[in-house]
Amino acid sequence: DAKTTQPPSMDCAEGRAANLPCNHSTISGNEYVYWYRQIHSQGPQYIIHGLKNNETNEMASLIITEDRKSSTLILPHATLRDTAVYYCIVRFPQGGSEKLVFGKGTKLTVNP
Amino acid sequence: NAGVTQTPKFQVLKTGQSMTLQCAQDMNHNSMYWYRQDPGMGLRLIYYSASEGTTDKGEVPNGYNVSRLNKREFSLRLESAAPSQTSVYFCASRGRTSGAETQYFGPGTRLLVL
């Protein structure tokens, strides 16, 4: 699996957009980019995933560069409840034998 | 739907004691997983079950056993607990719920081994 690099921490003001970067320069053509987050003491929560097109859902947007070597997760209007550790994972979907590899992620703090 | 549930929420064991962590999902998912998370670290996969009747080792299986009791339930057993197994344990299931096929996690079991 391709490795990912994320900044260890970021801050964002409440109501502003939070842009979380992820570098995955060794990604292969059939690997997807997944984002999860973990709010303190809770289980990880799926946010979004994509292959090469930009994706948007009710939680966030995912922007993947044309060369696919990096991506950005965007929370358009961050709230205090978005304070969490955000994990970027690159993975080829393998159905039931899929094994997600979690790094240390980015700790996002949303400030009032 | 309750999603993925885990019991107990907290447990304290003495070295050498045994216990079983329970996990159940009501989303009709085929695949289930057990992870552990140590302080300041990401999750590491212990065991997984791609489908009912099958189990496979993950990254850190030593000291653990699992049982896929049926499609809903996947248990993790510590036969002889060691302080190094102090951790937070998360169960997950994989399937398509609310649009995306991905893994959905339970709330975790916090285990302290003295």
PDB file of C-alpha atoms in Angstrom:
ATOM      1  CA  ASP A   1       0.000   0.000   0.000  1.00  0.00           C
ATOM      2  CA  ALA A   2       1.142   3.546  -0.731  1.00  0.00           C
ATOM      3  CA  LYS A   3       2.321   5.495   2.299  1.00  0.00           C
ATOM      4  CA  THR A   4       0.786   8.805   3.244  1.00  0.00           C
ATOM      5  CA  THR A   5       2.215  11.905   4.878  1.00  0.00           C
ATOM      6  CA  GLN A   6       0.063  14.293   6.889  1.00  0.00           C
ATOM      7  CA  PRO A   7       0.935  17.254   9.112  1.00  0.00           C
ATOM      8  CA  PRO A   8       0.671  16.241  12.775  1.00  0.00           C
ATOM      9  CA  SER A   9      -1.612  19.121  13.729  1.00  0.00           C
ATOM     10  CA  MET A  10      -3.633  22.015  12.329  1.00  0.00           C
ATOM     11  CA  ASP A  11      -5.852  24.746  13.713  1.00  0.00           C
ATOM     12  CA  CYS A  12      -8.932  26.286  12.179  1.00  0.00           C
ATOM     13  CA  ALA A  13     -11.365  29.003  13.244  1.00  0.00           C
ATOM     14  CA  GLU A  14     -14.971  28.007  13.717  1.00  0.00           C
ATOM     15  CA  GLY A  15     -17.042  28.754  10.628  1.00  0.00           C
ATOM     16  CA  ARG A  16     -14.048  28.828   8.312  1.00  0.00           C
ATOM     17  CA  ALA A  17     -13.030  26.126   5.852  1.00  0.00           C
ATOM     18  CA  ALA A  18     -10.585  23.513   7.110  1.00  0.00           C
ATOM     19  CA  ASN A  19      -8.213  22.215   4.440  1.00  0.00           C
ATOM     20  CA  LEU A  20      -6.341  19.083   5.439  1.00  0.00           C
ATOM     21  CA  PRO A  21      -3.529  18.003   3.109  1.00  0.00           C
ATOM     22  CA  CYS A  22      -2.240  14.510   2.443  1.00  0.00           C
ATOM     23  CA  ASN A  23       0.755  13.496   0.385  1.00  0.00           C
ATOM     24  CA  HIS A  24       0.723  10.070  -1.285  1.00  0.00           C
ATOM     25  CA  SER A  25       3.414  10.353  -3.938  1.00  0.00           C
ATOM     26  CA  THR A  26       3.793   6.563  -4.380  1.00  0.00           C
ATOM     27  CA  ILE A  27       0.114   5.896  -5.038  1.00  0.00           C
ATOM     28  CA  SER A  28      -0.578   3.394  -7.804  1.00  0.00           C
ATOM     29  CA  GLY A  29      -3.208   3.747 -10.479  1.00  0.00           C
ATOM     30  CA  ASN A  30      -5.858   1.557  -8.873  1.00  0.00           C
ATOM     31  CA  GLU A  31      -5.525   2.758  -5.292  1.00  0.00           C
ATOM     32  CA  TYR A  32      -8.224   4.878  -3.707  1.00  0.00           C
ATOM     33  CA  VAL A  33      -7.798   7.690  -1.203  1.00  0.00           C
ATOM     34  CA  TYR A  34      -9.937   7.297   1.919  1.00  0.00           C
ATOM     35  CA  TRP A  35     -10.467   9.755   4.744  1.00  0.00           C
ATOM     36  CA  TYR A  36     -11.596   8.818   8.232  1.00  0.00           C
ATOM     37  CA  ARG A  37     -11.745  10.842  11.419  1.00  0.00           C
ATOM     38  CA  GLN A  38     -11.654   9.908  15.080  1.00  0.00           C
ATOM     39  CA  ILE A  39     -13.276  12.159  17.609  1.00  0.00           C
ATOM     40  CA  HIS A  40     -11.752  11.772  21.059  1.00  0.00           C
ATOM     41  CA  SER A  41     -12.309   8.306  22.554  1.00  0.00           C
ATOM     42  CA  GLN A  42     -14.696   7.237  19.785  1.00  0.00           C
ATOM     43  CA  GLY A  43     -14.316   4.755  16.947  1.00  0.00           C
ATOM     44  CA  PRO A  44     -13.100   6.074  13.579  1.00  0.00           C
ATOM     45  CA  GLN A  45     -15.775   7.463  11.291  1.00  0.00           C
ATOM     46  CA  TYR A  46     -15.708   7.222   7.498  1.00  0.00           C
ATOM     47  CA  ILE A  47     -15.818  10.620   5.759  1.00  0.00           C
ATOM     48  CA  ILE A  48     -15.218  10.254   2.037  1.00  0.00           C
ATOM     49  CA  HIS A  49     -13.144   8.469  -0.568  1.00  0.00           C
ATOM     50  CA  GLY A  50     -12.144   8.910  -4.202  1.00  0.00           C
ATOM     51  CA  LEU A  51     -10.026   7.561  -7.033  1.00  0.00           C
ATOM     52  CA  LYS A  52      -9.165  10.499  -9.285  1.00  0.00           C
ATOM     53  CA  ASN A  53     -12.183  12.762  -9.582  1.00  0.00           C
ATOM     54  CA  ASN A  54     -13.052  15.276  -6.929  1.00  0.00           C
ATOM     55  CA  GLU A  55     -15.790  14.061  -4.612  1.00  0.00           C
ATOM     56  CA  THR A  56     -18.311  15.786  -2.370  1.00  0.00           C
ATOM     57  CA  ASN A  57     -20.777  14.484   0.152  1.00  0.00           C
ATOM     58  CA  GLU A  58     -22.728  15.917   3.057  1.00  0.00           C
ATOM     59  CA  MET A  59     -19.675  15.897   5.301  1.00  0.00           C
ATOM     60  CA  ALA A  60     -16.796  17.104   3.161  1.00  0.00           C
ATOM     61  CA  SER A  61     -15.138  17.531  -0.229  1.00  0.00           C
ATOM     62  CA  LEU A  62     -12.108  15.655  -1.485  1.00  0.00           C
ATOM     63  CA  ILE A  63      -9.799  17.271  -3.995  1.00  0.00           C
ATOM     64  CA  ILE A  64      -7.259  14.973  -5.676  1.00  0.00           C
ATOM     65  CA  THR A  65      -4.492  16.484  -7.797  1.00  0.00           C
ATOM     66  CA  GLU A  66      -4.284  15.516 -11.442  1.00  0.00           C
ATOM     67  CA  ASP A  67      -1.128  13.447 -10.874  1.00  0.00           C
ATOM     68  CA  ARG A  68      -2.856  11.836  -7.822  1.00  0.00           C
ATOM     69  CA  LYS A  69       0.213  12.376  -5.660  1.00  0.00           C
ATOM     70  CA  SER A  70      -1.631  14.481  -3.119  1.00  0.00           C
ATOM     71  CA  SER A  71      -5.121  15.294  -1.956  1.00  0.00           C
ATOM     72  CA  THR A  72      -6.957  17.741   0.288  1.00  0.00           C
ATOM     73  CA  LEU A  73      -9.929  17.123   2.513  1.00  0.00           C
ATOM     74  CA  ILE A  74     -12.101  20.206   2.846  1.00  0.00           C
ATOM     75  CA  LEU A  75     -14.577  20.791   5.657  1.00  0.00           C
ATOM     76  CA  PRO A  76     -16.365  23.844   4.260  1.00  0.00           C
ATOM     77  CA  HIS A  77     -17.656  25.360   7.500  1.00  0.00           C
ATOM     78  CA  ALA A  78     -15.803  23.833  10.428  1.00  0.00           C
ATOM     79  CA  THR A  79     -17.580  23.550  13.759  1.00  0.00           C
ATOM     80  CA  LEU A  80     -16.248  22.748  17.219  1.00  0.00           C
ATOM     81  CA  ARG A  81     -17.568  19.209  16.763  1.00  0.00           C
ATOM     82  CA  ASP A  82     -15.141  18.732  13.869  1.00  0.00           C
ATOM     83  CA  THR A  83     -12.217  18.744  16.307  1.00  0.00           C
ATOM     84  CA  ALA A  84     -10.722  15.279  15.756  1.00  0.00           C
ATOM     85  CA  VAL A  85      -7.805  13.313  14.338  1.00  0.00           C
ATOM     86  CA  TYR A  86      -8.151  12.947  10.572  1.00  0.00           C
ATOM     87  CA  TYR A  87      -6.619   9.956   8.812  1.00  0.00           C
ATOM     88  CA  CYS A  88      -5.748   9.791   5.121  1.00  0.00           C
ATOM     89  CA  ILE A  89      -5.443   6.197   3.889  1.00  0.00           C
ATOM     90  CA  VAL A  90      -4.505   4.979   0.442  1.00  0.00           C
ATOM     91  CA  ARG A  91      -5.817   1.544  -0.376  1.00  0.00           C
ATOM     92  CA  PHE A  92      -6.852  -0.750  -3.166  1.00  0.00           C
ATOM     93  CA  PRO A  93     -10.312  -2.039  -2.237  1.00  0.00           C
ATOM     94  CA  GLN A  94     -10.116  -5.776  -1.592  1.00  0.00           C
ATOM     95  CA  GLY A  95     -13.593  -6.497  -0.332  1.00  0.00           C
ATOM     96  CA  GLY A  96     -13.688  -8.433   2.891  1.00  0.00           C
ATOM     97  CA  SER A  97      -9.938  -8.832   3.121  1.00  0.00           C
ATOM     98  CA  GLU A  98      -9.419  -5.073   3.017  1.00  0.00           C
ATOM     99  CA  LYS A  99      -6.944  -4.061   5.715  1.00  0.00           C
ATOM    100  CA  LEU A 100      -6.905  -0.370   6.498  1.00  0.00           C
ATOM    101  CA  VAL A 101      -3.543   0.941   7.693  1.00  0.00           C
ATOM    102  CA  PHE A 102      -3.904   3.952   9.974  1.00  0.00           C
ATOM    103  CA  GLY A 103      -0.972   6.305  10.472  1.00  0.00           C
ATOM    104  CA  LYS A 104      -0.897   9.023  13.125  1.00  0.00           C
ATOM    105  CA  GLY A 105      -3.138  11.384  11.158  1.00  0.00           C
ATOM    106  CA  THR A 106      -3.648  15.129  11.579  1.00  0.00           C
ATOM    107  CA  LYS A 107      -5.084  16.463  14.804  1.00  0.00           C
ATOM    108  CA  LEU A 108      -7.459  19.252  13.775  1.00  0.00           C
ATOM    109  CA  THR A 109      -8.462  21.723  16.469  1.00  0.00           C
ATOM    110  CA  VAL A 110     -11.369  24.023  15.651  1.00  0.00           C
ATOM    111  CA  ASN A 111     -11.211  27.144  17.780  1.00  0.00           C
ATOM    112  CA  PRO A 112     -14.181  29.356  18.719  1.00  0.00           C
TER     113      PRO A 112
ATOM    114  CA  ASN B   1     -30.001   0.262  13.438  1.00  0.00           C
ATOM    115  CA  ALA B   2     -27.510   0.157  16.303  1.00  0.00           C
ATOM    116  CA  GLY B   3     -24.607  -0.313  13.865  1.00  0.00           C
ATOM    117  CA  VAL B   4     -21.598  -1.934  15.531  1.00  0.00           C
ATOM    118  CA  THR B   5     -21.857  -2.594  19.258  1.00  0.00           C
ATOM    119  CA  GLN B   6     -19.123  -3.732  21.629  1.00  0.00           C
ATOM    120  CA  THR B   7     -19.167  -5.089  25.163  1.00  0.00           C
ATOM    121  CA  PRO B   8     -17.858  -4.391  27.691  1.00  0.00           C
ATOM    122  CA  LYS B   9     -17.010  -0.688  27.473  1.00  0.00           C
ATOM    123  CA  PHE B  10     -14.317  -0.937  30.142  1.00  0.00           C
ATOM    124  CA  GLN B  11     -12.451  -3.828  31.727  1.00  0.00           C
ATOM    125  CA  VAL B  12      -9.624  -4.221  34.206  1.00  0.00           C
ATOM    126  CA  LEU B  13      -7.764  -7.540  34.262  1.00  0.00           C
ATOM    127  CA  LYS B  14      -4.876  -8.963  36.206  1.00  0.00           C
ATOM    128  CA  THR B  15      -1.941 -10.457  34.331  1.00  0.00           C
ATOM    129  CA  GLY B  16      -2.761 -14.025  33.328  1.00  0.00           C
ATOM    130  CA  GLN B  17      -6.532 -13.640  33.408  1.00  0.00           C
ATOM    131  CA  SER B  18      -8.603 -14.382  30.341  1.00  0.00           C
ATOM    132  CA  MET B  19     -11.529 -12.568  28.812  1.00  0.00           C
ATOM    133  CA  THR B  20     -13.588 -12.285  25.649  1.00  0.00           C
ATOM    134  CA  LEU B  21     -14.502  -9.020  23.959  1.00  0.00           C
ATOM    135  CA  GLN B  22     -17.826  -9.165  22.177  1.00  0.00           C
ATOM    136  CA  CYS B  23     -18.796  -7.421  18.954  1.00  0.00           C
ATOM    137  CA  ALA B  24     -22.038  -7.490  17.012  1.00  0.00           C
ATOM    138  CA  GLN B  25     -23.348  -5.682  13.933  1.00  0.00           C
ATOM    139  CA  ASP B  26     -26.878  -5.396  12.624  1.00  0.00           C
ATOM    140  CA  MET B  27     -26.072  -4.090   9.136  1.00  0.00           C
ATOM    141  CA  ASN B  28     -25.902  -7.539   7.487  1.00  0.00           C
ATOM    142  CA  HIS B  29     -22.248  -7.000   6.624  1.00  0.00           C
ATOM    143  CA  ASN B  30     -20.107  -9.965   5.585  1.00  0.00           C
ATOM    144  CA  SER B  31     -16.731  -8.771   6.855  1.00  0.00           C
ATOM    145  CA  MET B  32     -15.681  -7.919  10.392  1.00  0.00           C
ATOM    146  CA  TYR B  33     -12.436  -6.728  11.969  1.00  0.00           C
ATOM    147  CA  TRP B  34     -10.668  -6.263  15.314  1.00  0.00           C
ATOM    148  CA  TYR B  35      -8.177  -3.405  15.823  1.00  0.00           C
ATOM    149  CA  ARG B  36      -6.231  -2.139  18.789  1.00  0.00           C
ATOM    150  CA  GLN B  37      -5.168   1.449  19.399  1.00  0.00           C
ATOM    151  CA  ASP B  38      -2.391   2.413  21.769  1.00  0.00           C
ATOM    152  CA  PRO B  39      -1.956   5.989  23.070  1.00  0.00           C
ATOM    153  CA  GLY B  40      -0.913   8.441  20.355  1.00  0.00           C
ATOM    154  CA  MET B  41      -0.947   5.757  17.700  1.00  0.00           C
ATOM    155  CA  GLY B  42      -3.124   4.805  14.780  1.00  0.00           C
ATOM    156  CA  LEU B  43      -5.164   1.615  14.745  1.00  0.00           C
ATOM    157  CA  ARG B  44      -3.496  -1.737  14.107  1.00  0.00           C
ATOM    158  CA  LEU B  45      -5.362  -4.741  12.746  1.00  0.00           C
ATOM    159  CA  ILE B  46      -5.401  -7.827  14.986  1.00  0.00           C
ATOM    160  CA  TYR B  47      -7.658 -10.266  13.126  1.00  0.00           C
ATOM    161  CA  TYR B  48     -10.353 -10.075  10.510  1.00  0.00           C
ATOM    162  CA  SER B  49     -13.118 -12.241   9.107  1.00  0.00           C
ATOM    163  CA  ALA B  50     -13.790 -11.682   5.415  1.00  0.00           C
ATOM    164  CA  SER B  51     -16.963 -13.754   5.596  1.00  0.00           C
ATOM    165  CA  GLU B  52     -18.846 -15.995   7.980  1.00  0.00           C
ATOM    166  CA  GLY B  53     -16.772 -19.079   8.721  1.00  0.00           C
ATOM    167  CA  THR B  54     -13.377 -17.551   7.882  1.00  0.00           C
ATOM    168  CA  THR B  55     -10.808 -15.699   9.976  1.00  0.00           C
ATOM    169  CA  ASP B  56      -7.331 -14.396   9.175  1.00  0.00           C
ATOM    170  CA  LYS B  57      -4.456 -12.786  11.021  1.00  0.00           C
ATOM    171  CA  GLY B  58      -3.779  -9.110  10.762  1.00  0.00           C
ATOM    172  CA  GLU B  59      -0.727  -7.110  11.719  1.00  0.00           C
ATOM    173  CA  VAL B  60      -0.575  -7.938  15.473  1.00  0.00           C
ATOM    174  CA  PRO B  61      -2.328 -11.293  16.139  1.00  0.00           C
ATOM    175  CA  ASN B  62      -0.040 -12.710  18.842  1.00  0.00           C
ATOM    176  CA  GLY B  63      -1.795 -13.283  22.161  1.00  0.00           C
ATOM    177  CA  TYR B  64      -5.296 -13.195  20.665  1.00  0.00           C
ATOM    178  CA  ASN B  65      -7.843 -15.603  19.237  1.00  0.00           C
ATOM    179  CA  VAL B  66     -11.076 -14.852  17.426  1.00  0.00           C
ATOM    180  CA  SER B  67     -14.357 -16.560  16.705  1.00  0.00           C
ATOM    181  CA  ARG B  68     -16.840 -15.618  13.995  1.00  0.00           C
ATOM    182  CA  LEU B  69     -19.862 -16.996  15.781  1.00  0.00           C
ATOM    183  CA  ASN B  70     -22.325 -16.130  13.012  1.00  0.00           C
ATOM    184  CA  LYS B  71     -22.763 -13.351  10.491  1.00  0.00           C
ATOM    185  CA  ARG B  72     -23.568 -10.816  13.209  1.00  0.00           C
ATOM    186  CA  GLU B  73     -20.987 -11.616  15.877  1.00  0.00           C
ATOM    187  CA  PHE B  74     -17.185 -11.614  15.982  1.00  0.00           C
ATOM    188  CA  SER B  75     -15.470 -12.098  19.337  1.00  0.00           C
ATOM    189  CA  LEU B  76     -11.863 -11.507  20.427  1.00  0.00           C
ATOM    190  CA  ARG B  77     -10.350 -13.609  23.201  1.00  0.00           C
ATOM    191  CA  LEU B  78      -7.324 -12.951  25.350  1.00  0.00           C
ATOM    192  CA  GLU B  79      -6.311 -16.311  26.840  1.00  0.00           C
ATOM    193  CA  SER B  80      -3.662 -14.982  29.234  1.00  0.00           C
ATOM    194  CA  ALA B  81      -3.691 -11.210  29.453  1.00  0.00           C
ATOM    195  CA  ALA B  82      -0.409  -9.291  29.604  1.00  0.00           C
ATOM    196  CA  PRO B  83       0.221  -5.616  30.458  1.00  0.00           C
ATOM    197  CA  SER B  84       1.288  -5.078  26.815  1.00  0.00           C
ATOM    198  CA  GLN B  85      -2.326  -5.773  25.841  1.00  0.00           C
ATOM    199  CA  THR B  86      -3.529  -2.672  27.662  1.00  0.00           C
ATOM    200  CA  SER B  87      -5.185  -0.777  24.850  1.00  0.00           C
ATOM    201  CA  VAL B  88      -8.442   0.380  23.322  1.00  0.00           C
ATOM    202  CA  TYR B  89     -10.002  -2.296  21.135  1.00  0.00           C
ATOM    203  CA  PHE B  90     -12.231  -1.410  18.193  1.00  0.00           C
ATOM    204  CA  CYS B  91     -14.422  -3.739  16.201  1.00  0.00           C
ATOM    205  CA  ALA B  92     -15.527  -2.852  12.669  1.00  0.00           C
ATOM    206  CA  SER B  93     -17.677  -4.306   9.934  1.00  0.00           C
ATOM    207  CA  ARG B  94     -17.466  -3.654   6.222  1.00  0.00           C
ATOM    208  CA  GLY B  95     -20.316  -3.130   3.862  1.00  0.00           C
ATOM    209  CA  ARG B  96     -22.435  -0.603   2.026  1.00  0.00           C
ATOM    210  CA  THR B  97     -24.425   1.590   4.341  1.00  0.00           C
ATOM    211  CA  SER B  98     -25.615   5.114   3.493  1.00  0.00           C
ATOM    212  CA  GLY B  99     -23.999   4.967   0.063  1.00  0.00           C
ATOM    213  CA  ALA B 100     -20.345   4.112   0.644  1.00  0.00           C
ATOM    214  CA  GLU B 101     -18.857   0.621   0.937  1.00  0.00           C
ATOM    215  CA  THR B 102     -16.351   0.945   3.697  1.00  0.00           C
ATOM    216  CA  GLN B 103     -15.620   0.003   7.296  1.00  0.00           C
ATOM    217  CA  TYR B 104     -17.879   1.093  10.133  1.00  0.00           C
ATOM    218  CA  PHE B 105     -16.488   1.096  13.673  1.00  0.00           C
ATOM    219  CA  GLY B 106     -17.890   0.393  17.113  1.00  0.00           C
ATOM    220  CA  PRO B 107     -17.380   2.624  20.172  1.00  0.00           C
ATOM    221  CA  GLY B 108     -14.444   0.639  21.546  1.00  0.00           C
ATOM    222  CA  THR B 109     -13.538  -1.406  24.643  1.00  0.00           C
ATOM    223  CA  ARG B 110     -10.972   0.090  27.008  1.00  0.00           C
ATOM    224  CA  LEU B 111      -8.846  -2.636  28.566  1.00  0.00           C
ATOM    225  CA  LEU B 112      -6.340  -2.216  31.384  1.00  0.00           C
ATOM    226  CA  VAL B 113      -4.132  -5.163  32.313  1.00  0.00           C
ATOM    227  CA  LEU B 114      -2.364  -4.823  35.654  1.00  0.00           C
TER     228      LEU B 114
END
